[in-house]
PDB file of C-alpha atoms in Angstrom:
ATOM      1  CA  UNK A   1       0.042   0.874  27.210  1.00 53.00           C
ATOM      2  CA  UNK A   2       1.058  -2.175  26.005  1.00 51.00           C
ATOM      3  CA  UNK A   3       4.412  -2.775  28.116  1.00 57.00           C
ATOM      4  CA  UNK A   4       3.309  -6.093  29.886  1.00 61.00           C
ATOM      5  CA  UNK A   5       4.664  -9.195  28.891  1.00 67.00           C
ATOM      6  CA  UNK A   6       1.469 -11.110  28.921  1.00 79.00           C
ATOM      7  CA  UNK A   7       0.044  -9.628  25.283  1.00 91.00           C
ATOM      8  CA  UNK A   8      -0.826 -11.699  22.727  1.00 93.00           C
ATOM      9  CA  UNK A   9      -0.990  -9.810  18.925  1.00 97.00           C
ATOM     10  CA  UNK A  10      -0.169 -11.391  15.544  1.00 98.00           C
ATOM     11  CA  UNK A  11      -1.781  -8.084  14.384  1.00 98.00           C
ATOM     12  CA  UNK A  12      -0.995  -5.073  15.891  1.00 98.00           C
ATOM     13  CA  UNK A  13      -3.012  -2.049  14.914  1.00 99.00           C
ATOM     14  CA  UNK A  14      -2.446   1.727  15.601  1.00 99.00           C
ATOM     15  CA  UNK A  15      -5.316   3.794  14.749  1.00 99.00           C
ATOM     16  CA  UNK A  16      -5.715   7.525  15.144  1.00 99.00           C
ATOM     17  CA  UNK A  17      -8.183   7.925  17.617  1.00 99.00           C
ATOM     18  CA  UNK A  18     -11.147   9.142  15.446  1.00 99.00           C
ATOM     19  CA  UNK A  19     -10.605   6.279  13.269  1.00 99.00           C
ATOM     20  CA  UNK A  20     -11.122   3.502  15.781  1.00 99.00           C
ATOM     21  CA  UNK A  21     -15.314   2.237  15.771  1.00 99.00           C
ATOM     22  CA  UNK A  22     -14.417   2.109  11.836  1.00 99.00           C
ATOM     23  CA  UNK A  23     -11.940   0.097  12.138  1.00 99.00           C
ATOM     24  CA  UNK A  24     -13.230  -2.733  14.545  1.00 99.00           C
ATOM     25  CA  UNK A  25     -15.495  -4.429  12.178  1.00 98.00           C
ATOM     26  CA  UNK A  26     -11.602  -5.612  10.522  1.00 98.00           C
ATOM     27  CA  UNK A  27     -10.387  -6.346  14.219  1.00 98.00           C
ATOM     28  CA  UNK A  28     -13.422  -8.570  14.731  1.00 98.00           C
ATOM     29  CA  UNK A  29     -12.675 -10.699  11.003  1.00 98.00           C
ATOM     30  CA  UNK A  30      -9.526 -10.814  11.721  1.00 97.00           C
ATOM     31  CA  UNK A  31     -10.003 -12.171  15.364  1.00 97.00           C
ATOM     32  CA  UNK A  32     -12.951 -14.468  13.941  1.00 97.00           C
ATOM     33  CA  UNK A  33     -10.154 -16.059  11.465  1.00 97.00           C
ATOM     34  CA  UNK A  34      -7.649 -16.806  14.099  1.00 97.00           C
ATOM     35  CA  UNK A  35      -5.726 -13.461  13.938  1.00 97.00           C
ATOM     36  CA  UNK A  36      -5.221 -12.831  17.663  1.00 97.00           C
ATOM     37  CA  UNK A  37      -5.203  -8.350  16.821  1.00 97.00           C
ATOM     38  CA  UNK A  38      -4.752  -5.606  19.059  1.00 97.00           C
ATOM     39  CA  UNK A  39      -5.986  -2.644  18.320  1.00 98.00           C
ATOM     40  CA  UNK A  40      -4.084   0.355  19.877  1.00 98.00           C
ATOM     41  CA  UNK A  41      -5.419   4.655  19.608  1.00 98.00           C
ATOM     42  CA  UNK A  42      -2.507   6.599  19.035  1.00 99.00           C
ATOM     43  CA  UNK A  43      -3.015   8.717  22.259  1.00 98.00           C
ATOM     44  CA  UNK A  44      -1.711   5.851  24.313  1.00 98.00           C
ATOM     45  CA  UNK A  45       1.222   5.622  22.848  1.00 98.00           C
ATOM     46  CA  UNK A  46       2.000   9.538  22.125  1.00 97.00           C
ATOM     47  CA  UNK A  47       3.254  12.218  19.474  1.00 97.00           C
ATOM     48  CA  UNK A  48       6.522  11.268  17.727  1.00 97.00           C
ATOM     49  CA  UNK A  49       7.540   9.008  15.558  1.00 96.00           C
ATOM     50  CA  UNK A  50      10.379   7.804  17.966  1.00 96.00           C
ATOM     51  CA  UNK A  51       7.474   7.102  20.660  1.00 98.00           C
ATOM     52  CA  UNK A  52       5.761   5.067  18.084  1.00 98.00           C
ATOM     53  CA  UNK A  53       8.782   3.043  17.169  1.00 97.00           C
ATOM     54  CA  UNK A  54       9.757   1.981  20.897  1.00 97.00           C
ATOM     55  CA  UNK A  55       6.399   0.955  21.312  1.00 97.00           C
ATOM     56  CA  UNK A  56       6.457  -1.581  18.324  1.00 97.00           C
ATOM     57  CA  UNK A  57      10.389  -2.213  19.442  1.00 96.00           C
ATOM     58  CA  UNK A  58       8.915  -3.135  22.678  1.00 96.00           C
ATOM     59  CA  UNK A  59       5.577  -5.335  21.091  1.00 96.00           C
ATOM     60  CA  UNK A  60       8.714  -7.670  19.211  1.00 96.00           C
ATOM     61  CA  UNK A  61      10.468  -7.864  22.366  1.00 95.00           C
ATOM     62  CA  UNK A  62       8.369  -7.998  25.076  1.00 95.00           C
ATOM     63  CA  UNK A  63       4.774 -10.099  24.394  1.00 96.00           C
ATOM     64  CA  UNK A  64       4.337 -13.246  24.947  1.00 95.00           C
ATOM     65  CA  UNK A  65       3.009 -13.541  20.915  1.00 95.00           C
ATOM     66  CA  UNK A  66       5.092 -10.553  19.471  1.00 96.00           C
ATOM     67  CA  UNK A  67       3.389  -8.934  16.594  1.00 98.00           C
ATOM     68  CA  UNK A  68       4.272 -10.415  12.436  1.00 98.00           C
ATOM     69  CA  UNK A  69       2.100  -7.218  11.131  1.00 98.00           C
ATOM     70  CA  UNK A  70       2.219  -3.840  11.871  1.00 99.00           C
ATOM     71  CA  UNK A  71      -0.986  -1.852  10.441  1.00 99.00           C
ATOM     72  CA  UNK A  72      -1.010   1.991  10.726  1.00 99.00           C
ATOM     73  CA  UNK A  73      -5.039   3.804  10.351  1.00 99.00           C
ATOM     74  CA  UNK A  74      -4.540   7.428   9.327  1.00 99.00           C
ATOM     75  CA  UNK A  75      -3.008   9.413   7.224  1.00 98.00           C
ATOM     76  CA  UNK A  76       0.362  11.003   8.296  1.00 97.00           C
ATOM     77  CA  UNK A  77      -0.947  13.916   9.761  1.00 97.00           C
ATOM     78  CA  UNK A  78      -3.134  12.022  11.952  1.00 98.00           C
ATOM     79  CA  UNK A  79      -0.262   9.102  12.656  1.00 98.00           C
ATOM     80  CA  UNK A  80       3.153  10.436  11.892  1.00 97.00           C
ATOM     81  CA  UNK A  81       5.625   9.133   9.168  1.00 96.00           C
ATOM     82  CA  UNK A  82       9.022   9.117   9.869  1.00 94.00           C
ATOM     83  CA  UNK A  83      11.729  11.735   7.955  1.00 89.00           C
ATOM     84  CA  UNK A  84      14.593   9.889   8.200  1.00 73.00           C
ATOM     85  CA  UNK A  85      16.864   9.382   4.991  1.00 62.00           C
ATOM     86  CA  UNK A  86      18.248  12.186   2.702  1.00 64.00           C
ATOM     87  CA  UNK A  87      16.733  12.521  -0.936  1.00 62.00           C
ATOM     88  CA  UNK A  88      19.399  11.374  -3.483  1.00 64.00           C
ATOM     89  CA  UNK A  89      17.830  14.054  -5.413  1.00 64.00           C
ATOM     90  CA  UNK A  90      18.666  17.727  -4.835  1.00 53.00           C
ATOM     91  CA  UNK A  91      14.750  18.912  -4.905  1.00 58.00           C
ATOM     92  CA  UNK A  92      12.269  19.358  -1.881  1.00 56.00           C
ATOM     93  CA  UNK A  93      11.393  17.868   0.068  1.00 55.00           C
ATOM     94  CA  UNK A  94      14.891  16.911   1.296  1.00 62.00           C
ATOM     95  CA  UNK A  95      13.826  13.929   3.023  1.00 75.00           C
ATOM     96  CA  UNK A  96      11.452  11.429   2.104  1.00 82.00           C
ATOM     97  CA  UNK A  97       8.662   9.927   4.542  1.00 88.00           C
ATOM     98  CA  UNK A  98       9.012   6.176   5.507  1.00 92.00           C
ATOM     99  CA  UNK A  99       7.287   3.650   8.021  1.00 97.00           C
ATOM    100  CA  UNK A 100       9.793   1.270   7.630  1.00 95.00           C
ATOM    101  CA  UNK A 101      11.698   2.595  10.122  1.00 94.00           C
ATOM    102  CA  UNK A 102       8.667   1.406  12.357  1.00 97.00           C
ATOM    103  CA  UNK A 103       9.636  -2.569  11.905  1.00 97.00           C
ATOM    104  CA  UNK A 104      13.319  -2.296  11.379  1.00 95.00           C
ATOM    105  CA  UNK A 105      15.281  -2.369  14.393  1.00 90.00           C
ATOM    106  CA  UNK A 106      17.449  -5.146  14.971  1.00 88.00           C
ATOM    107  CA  UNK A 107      21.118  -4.359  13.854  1.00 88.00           C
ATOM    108  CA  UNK A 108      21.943  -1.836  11.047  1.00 87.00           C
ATOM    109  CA  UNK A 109      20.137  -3.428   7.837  1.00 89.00           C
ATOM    110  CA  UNK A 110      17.162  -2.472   6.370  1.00 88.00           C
ATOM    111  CA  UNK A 111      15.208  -6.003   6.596  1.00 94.00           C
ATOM    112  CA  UNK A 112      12.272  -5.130   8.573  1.00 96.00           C
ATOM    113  CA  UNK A 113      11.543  -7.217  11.632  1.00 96.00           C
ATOM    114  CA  UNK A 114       7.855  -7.126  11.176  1.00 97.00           C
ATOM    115  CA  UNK A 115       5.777  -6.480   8.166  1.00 98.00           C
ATOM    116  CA  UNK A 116       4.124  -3.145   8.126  1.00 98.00           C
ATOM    117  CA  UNK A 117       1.349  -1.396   6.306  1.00 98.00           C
ATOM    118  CA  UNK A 118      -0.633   1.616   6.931  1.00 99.00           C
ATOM    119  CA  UNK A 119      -4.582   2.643   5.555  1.00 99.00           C
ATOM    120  CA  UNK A 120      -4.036   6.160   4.751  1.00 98.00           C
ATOM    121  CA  UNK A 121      -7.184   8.017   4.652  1.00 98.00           C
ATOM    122  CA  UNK A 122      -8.804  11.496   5.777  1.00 98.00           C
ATOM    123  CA  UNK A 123     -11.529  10.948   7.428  1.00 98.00           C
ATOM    124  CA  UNK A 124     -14.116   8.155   8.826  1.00 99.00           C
ATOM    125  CA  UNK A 125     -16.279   7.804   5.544  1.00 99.00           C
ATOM    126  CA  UNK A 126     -13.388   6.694   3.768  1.00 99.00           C
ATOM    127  CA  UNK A 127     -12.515   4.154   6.471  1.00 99.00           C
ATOM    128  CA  UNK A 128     -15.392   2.670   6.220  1.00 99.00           C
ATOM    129  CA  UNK A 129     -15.148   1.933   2.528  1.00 98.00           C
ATOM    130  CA  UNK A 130     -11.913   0.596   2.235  1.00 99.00           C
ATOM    131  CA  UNK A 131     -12.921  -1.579   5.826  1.00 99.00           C
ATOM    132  CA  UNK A 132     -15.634  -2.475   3.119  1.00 98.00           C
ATOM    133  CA  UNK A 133     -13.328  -3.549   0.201  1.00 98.00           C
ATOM    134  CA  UNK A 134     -10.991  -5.624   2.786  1.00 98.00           C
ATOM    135  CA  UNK A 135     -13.995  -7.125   4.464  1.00 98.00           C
ATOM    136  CA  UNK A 136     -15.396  -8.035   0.414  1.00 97.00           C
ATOM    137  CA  UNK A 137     -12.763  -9.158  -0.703  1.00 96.00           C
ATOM    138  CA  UNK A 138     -11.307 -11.594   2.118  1.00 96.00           C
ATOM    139  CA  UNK A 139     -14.575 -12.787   2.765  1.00 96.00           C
ATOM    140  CA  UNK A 140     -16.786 -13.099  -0.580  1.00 94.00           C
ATOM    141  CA  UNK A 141     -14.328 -12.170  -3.242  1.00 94.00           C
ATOM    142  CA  UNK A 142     -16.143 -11.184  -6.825  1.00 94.00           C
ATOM    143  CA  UNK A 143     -16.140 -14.906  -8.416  1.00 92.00           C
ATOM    144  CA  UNK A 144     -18.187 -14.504 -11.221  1.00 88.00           C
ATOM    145  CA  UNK A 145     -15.685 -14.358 -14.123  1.00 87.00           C
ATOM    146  CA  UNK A 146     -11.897 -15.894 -14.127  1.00 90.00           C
ATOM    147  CA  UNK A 147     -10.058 -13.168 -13.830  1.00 96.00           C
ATOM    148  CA  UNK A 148      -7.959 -14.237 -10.460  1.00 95.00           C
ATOM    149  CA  UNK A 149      -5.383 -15.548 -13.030  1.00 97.00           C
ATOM    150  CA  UNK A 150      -4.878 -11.952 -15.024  1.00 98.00           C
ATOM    151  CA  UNK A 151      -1.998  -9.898 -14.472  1.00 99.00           C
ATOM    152  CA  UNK A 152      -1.335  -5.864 -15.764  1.00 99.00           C
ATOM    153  CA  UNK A 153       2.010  -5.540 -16.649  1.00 98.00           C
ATOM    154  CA  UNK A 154       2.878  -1.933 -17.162  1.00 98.00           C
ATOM    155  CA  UNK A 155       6.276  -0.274 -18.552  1.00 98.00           C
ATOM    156  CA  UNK A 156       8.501   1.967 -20.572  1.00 95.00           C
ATOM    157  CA  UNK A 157      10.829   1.486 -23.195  1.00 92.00           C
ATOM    158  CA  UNK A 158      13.868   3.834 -22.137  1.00 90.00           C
ATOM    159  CA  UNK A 159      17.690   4.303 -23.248  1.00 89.00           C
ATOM    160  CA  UNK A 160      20.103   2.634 -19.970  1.00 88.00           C
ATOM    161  CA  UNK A 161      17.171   1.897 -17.728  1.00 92.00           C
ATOM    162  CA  UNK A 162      15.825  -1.825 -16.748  1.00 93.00           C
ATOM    163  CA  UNK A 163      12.184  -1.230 -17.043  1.00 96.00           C
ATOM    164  CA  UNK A 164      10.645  -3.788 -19.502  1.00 95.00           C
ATOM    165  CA  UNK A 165      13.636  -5.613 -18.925  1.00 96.00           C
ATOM    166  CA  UNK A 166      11.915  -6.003 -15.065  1.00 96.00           C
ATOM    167  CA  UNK A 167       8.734  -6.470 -16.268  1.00 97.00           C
ATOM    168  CA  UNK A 168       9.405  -9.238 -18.906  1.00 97.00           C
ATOM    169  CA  UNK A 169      11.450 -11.327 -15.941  1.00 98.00           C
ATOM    170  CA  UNK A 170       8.383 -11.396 -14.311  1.00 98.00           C
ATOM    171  CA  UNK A 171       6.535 -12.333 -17.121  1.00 98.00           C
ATOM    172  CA  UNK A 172       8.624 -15.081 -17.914  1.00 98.00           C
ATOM    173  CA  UNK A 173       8.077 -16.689 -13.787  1.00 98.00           C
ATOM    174  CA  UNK A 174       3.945 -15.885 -14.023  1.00 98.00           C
ATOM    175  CA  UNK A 175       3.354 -17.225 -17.663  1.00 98.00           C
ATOM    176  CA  UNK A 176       4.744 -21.088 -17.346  1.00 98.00           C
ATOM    177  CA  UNK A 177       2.499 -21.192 -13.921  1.00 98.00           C
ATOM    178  CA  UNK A 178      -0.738 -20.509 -16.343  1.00 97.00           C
ATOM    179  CA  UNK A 179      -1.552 -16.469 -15.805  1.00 98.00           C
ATOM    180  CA  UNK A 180      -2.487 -14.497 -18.518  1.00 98.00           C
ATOM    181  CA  UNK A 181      -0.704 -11.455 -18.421  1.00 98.00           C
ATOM    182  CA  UNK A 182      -1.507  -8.651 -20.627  1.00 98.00           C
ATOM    183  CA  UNK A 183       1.755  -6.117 -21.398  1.00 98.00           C
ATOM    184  CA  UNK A 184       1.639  -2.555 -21.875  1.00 98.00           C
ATOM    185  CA  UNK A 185       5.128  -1.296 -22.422  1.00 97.00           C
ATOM    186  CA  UNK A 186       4.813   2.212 -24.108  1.00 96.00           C
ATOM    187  CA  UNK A 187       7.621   2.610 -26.423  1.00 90.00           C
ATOM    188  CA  UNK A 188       8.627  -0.956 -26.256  1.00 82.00           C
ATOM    189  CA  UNK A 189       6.888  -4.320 -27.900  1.00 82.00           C
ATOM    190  CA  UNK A 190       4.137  -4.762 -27.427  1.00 84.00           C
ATOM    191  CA  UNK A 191       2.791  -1.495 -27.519  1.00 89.00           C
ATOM    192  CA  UNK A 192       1.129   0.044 -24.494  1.00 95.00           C
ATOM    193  CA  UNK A 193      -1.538   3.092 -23.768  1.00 97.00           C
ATOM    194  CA  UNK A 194      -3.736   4.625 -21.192  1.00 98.00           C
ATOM    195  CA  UNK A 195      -6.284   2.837 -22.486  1.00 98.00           C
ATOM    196  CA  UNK A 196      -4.932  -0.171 -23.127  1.00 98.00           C
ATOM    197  CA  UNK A 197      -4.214  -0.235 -18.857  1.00 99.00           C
ATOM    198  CA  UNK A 198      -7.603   1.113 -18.405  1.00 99.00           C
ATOM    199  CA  UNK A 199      -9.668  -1.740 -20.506  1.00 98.00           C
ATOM    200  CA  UNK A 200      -7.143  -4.527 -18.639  1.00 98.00           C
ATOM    201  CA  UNK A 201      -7.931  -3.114 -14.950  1.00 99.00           C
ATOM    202  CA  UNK A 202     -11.658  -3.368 -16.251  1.00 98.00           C
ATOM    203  CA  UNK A 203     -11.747  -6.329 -17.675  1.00 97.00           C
ATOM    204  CA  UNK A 204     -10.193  -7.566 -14.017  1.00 98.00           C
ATOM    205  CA  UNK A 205      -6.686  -8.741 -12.852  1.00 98.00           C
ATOM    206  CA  UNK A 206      -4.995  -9.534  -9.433  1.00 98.00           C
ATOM    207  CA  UNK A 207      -2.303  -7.355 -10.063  1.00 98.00           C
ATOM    208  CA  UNK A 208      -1.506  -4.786 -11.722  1.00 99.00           C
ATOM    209  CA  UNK A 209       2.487  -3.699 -11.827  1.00 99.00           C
ATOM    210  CA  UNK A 210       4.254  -0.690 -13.067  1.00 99.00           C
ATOM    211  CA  UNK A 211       7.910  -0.204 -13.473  1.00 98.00           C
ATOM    212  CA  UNK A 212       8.913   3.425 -14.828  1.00 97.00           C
ATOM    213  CA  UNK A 213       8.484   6.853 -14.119  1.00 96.00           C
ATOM    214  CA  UNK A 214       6.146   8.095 -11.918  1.00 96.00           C
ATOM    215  CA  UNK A 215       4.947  11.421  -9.857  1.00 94.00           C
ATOM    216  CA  UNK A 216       2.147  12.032  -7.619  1.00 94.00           C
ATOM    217  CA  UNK A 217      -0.684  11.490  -9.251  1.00 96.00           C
ATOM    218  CA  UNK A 218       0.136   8.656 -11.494  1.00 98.00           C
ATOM    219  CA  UNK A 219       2.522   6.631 -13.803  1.00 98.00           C
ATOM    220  CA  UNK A 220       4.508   8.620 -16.425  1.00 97.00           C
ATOM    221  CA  UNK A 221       4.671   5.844 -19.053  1.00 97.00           C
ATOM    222  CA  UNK A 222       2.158   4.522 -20.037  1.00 98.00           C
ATOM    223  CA  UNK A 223       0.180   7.298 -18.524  1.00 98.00           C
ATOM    224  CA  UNK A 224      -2.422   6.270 -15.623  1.00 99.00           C
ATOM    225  CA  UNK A 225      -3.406   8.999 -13.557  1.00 98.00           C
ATOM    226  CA  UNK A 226      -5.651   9.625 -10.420  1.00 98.00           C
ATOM    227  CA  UNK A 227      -8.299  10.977 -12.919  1.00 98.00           C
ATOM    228  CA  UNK A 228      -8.374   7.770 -14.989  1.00 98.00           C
ATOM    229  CA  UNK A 229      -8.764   5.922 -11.641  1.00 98.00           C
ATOM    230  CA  UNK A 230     -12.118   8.229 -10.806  1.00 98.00           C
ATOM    231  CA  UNK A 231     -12.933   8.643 -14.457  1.00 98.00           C
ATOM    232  CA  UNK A 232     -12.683   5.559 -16.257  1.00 99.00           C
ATOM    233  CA  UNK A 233     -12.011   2.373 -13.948  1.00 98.00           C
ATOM    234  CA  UNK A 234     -15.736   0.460 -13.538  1.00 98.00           C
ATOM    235  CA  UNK A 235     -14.083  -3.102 -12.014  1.00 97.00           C
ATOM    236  CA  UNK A 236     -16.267  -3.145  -9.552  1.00 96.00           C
ATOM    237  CA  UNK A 237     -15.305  -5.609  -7.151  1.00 95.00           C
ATOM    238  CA  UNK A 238     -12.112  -6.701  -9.081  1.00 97.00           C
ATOM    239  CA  UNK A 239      -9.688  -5.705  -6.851  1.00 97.00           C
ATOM    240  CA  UNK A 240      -6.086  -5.727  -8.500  1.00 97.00           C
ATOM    241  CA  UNK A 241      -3.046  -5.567  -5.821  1.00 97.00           C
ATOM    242  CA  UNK A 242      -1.586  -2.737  -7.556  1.00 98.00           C
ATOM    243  CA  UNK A 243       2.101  -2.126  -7.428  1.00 98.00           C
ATOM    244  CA  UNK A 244       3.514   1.220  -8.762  1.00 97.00           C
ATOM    245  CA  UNK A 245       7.583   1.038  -8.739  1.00 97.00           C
ATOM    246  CA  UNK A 246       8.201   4.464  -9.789  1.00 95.00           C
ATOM    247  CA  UNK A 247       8.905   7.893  -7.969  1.00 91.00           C
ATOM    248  CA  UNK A 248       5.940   9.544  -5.961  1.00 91.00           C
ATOM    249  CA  UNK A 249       3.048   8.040  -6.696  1.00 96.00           C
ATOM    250  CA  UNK A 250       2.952   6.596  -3.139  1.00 95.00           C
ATOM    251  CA  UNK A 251       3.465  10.111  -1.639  1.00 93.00           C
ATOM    252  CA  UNK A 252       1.302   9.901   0.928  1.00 95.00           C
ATOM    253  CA  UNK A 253       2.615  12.371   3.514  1.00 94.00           C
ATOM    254  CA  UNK A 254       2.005  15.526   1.595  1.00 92.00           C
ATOM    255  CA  UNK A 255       0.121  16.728   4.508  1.00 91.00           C
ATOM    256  CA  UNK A 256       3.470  16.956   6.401  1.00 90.00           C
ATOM    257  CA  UNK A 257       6.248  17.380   4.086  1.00 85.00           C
ATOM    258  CA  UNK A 258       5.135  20.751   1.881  1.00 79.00           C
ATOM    259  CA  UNK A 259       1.922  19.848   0.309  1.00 83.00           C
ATOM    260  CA  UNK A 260       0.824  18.857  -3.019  1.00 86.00           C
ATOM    261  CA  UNK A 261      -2.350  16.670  -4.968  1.00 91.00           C
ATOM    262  CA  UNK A 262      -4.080  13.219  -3.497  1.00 95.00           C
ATOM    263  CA  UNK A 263      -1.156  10.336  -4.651  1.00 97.00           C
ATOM    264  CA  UNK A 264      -2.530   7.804  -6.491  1.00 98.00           C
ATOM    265  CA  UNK A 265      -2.011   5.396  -4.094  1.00 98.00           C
ATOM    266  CA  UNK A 266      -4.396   6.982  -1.710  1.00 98.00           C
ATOM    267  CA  UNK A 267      -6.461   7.839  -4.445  1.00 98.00           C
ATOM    268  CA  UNK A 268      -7.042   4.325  -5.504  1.00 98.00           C
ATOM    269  CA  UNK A 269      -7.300   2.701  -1.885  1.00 98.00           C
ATOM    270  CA  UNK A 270      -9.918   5.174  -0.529  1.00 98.00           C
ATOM    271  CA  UNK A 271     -12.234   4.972  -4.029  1.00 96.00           C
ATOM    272  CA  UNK A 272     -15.313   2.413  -3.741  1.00 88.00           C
TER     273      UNK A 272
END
């Protein structure tokens, strides 16, 4: 599948079999926008990871319109992730699960070719609502209040580590260009909580960053959790871009790599 030359695909999706009526309703917005997408099962291209790779390697290669975006449907039992790198940390698992290695294959850097994403999710019910969420918020994004120009920033105040200095360098670029940016840095100035992240996610904001500590379910510092995301959030259709640079809490591959709790990046994708 997918090894003539004639292929046209700025999008190229691989879905787990199951998954794939759920996802067409994104293949036809995406088509209806000017996204020329092919959508791919994962039994026609096969098993490994190193099958799935060649078959991307190929896509940049090989089609007439190679692919910019690589989107994965499934979670990693259903696609595989890739176990490639040592942990630089001498507890299990040993190796830590990566798609990059999906879009990076020209020479011996780590600058992926492609870009690459991947909808993790269990089962077709929870396809459907984050289809949903995409679909709402491409096409008729919540407008009612301004909150497009508010930005979470969340952090620690630690001893030798570059946390709010991170998050301050990026509030000095988004402030001058006219974002408000609320700043929860626990420890540090100003002062941060759960609920101070909680009430700023509610209120609305486009993103939402974290920069600390951080393990399965949730941010260490201040502490957000999967519970406050099913507990407390009520943002409706405020969608913030969340980004959580810390350890684990985009651990997605538990089914594959020795178990453990929902990460809260799952967690707060598959939630409607």
């Amino acid at each position: 599948v997918g090894m003539s030359s004639d292929i046209r695909a700025d999008l190229l999706i691989v879905v787990y079999d199951e998954f794939y009526e759920e996802i067409l309703p994104l293949v036809e917005w995406r088509h209806s926008i000017g996204i020329e997408t092919k959508v791919v099962k994962w039994s026609k291209i096969g098993t490994t990871a190193e099958e799935l790779r060649m078959y991307v390697n190929n896509s940049y290669y090989n089609w007439e319109v190679p692919p910019s975006f690589l989107l994965i449907v499934g979670d990693a039992d259903h696609v595989p992730v890739n176990y490639i790198y040592d942990h630089p940390y001498p507890f299990p698992p040993s190796k830590t699960g990566t798609d990059h290695w999906y879009v990076t294959f020209d020479g011996d850097d780590y600058l992926p070719e492609i870009h690459e994403g991947r909808i993790s999710v269990d089962n077709e019910v929870e396809l459907i609502t984050v289809v949903e969420k995409i679909l709402n918020y491409s096409i008729a994004p919540y407008m009612e209040e301004n909150w497009f120009n508010n930005v979470l920033l969340a952090s620690k105040e630690e001893s030798g580590r570059y946390f709010i200095w991170g998050s301050e360098t990026i509030y000095d670029y988004l402030s001058p260009l006219g974002y408000n940016v609320t700043r929860q840095y626990s420890g540090g100035s100003p002062p941060g909580s759960t609920q101070g992240v909680i009430d700023a996610i509610n209120n609305g904001v486009v993103i939402a960053n974290h920069r600390d500590h951080g393990g399965e379910t949730g941010w260490s510092a201040p502490k957000f959790t999967t519970s406050n995301v099913l507990n407390d959030l009520d943002n409706g259709a405020k969608y913030p871009v969340m980004f959580s640079i810390n350890c684990l809490s985009g651990y997605f591959d538990k089914e594959t790599s020795g178990g453990g709790p929902e990460c809260l990046a799952e967690v707060a994708l598959r939630v409607g």
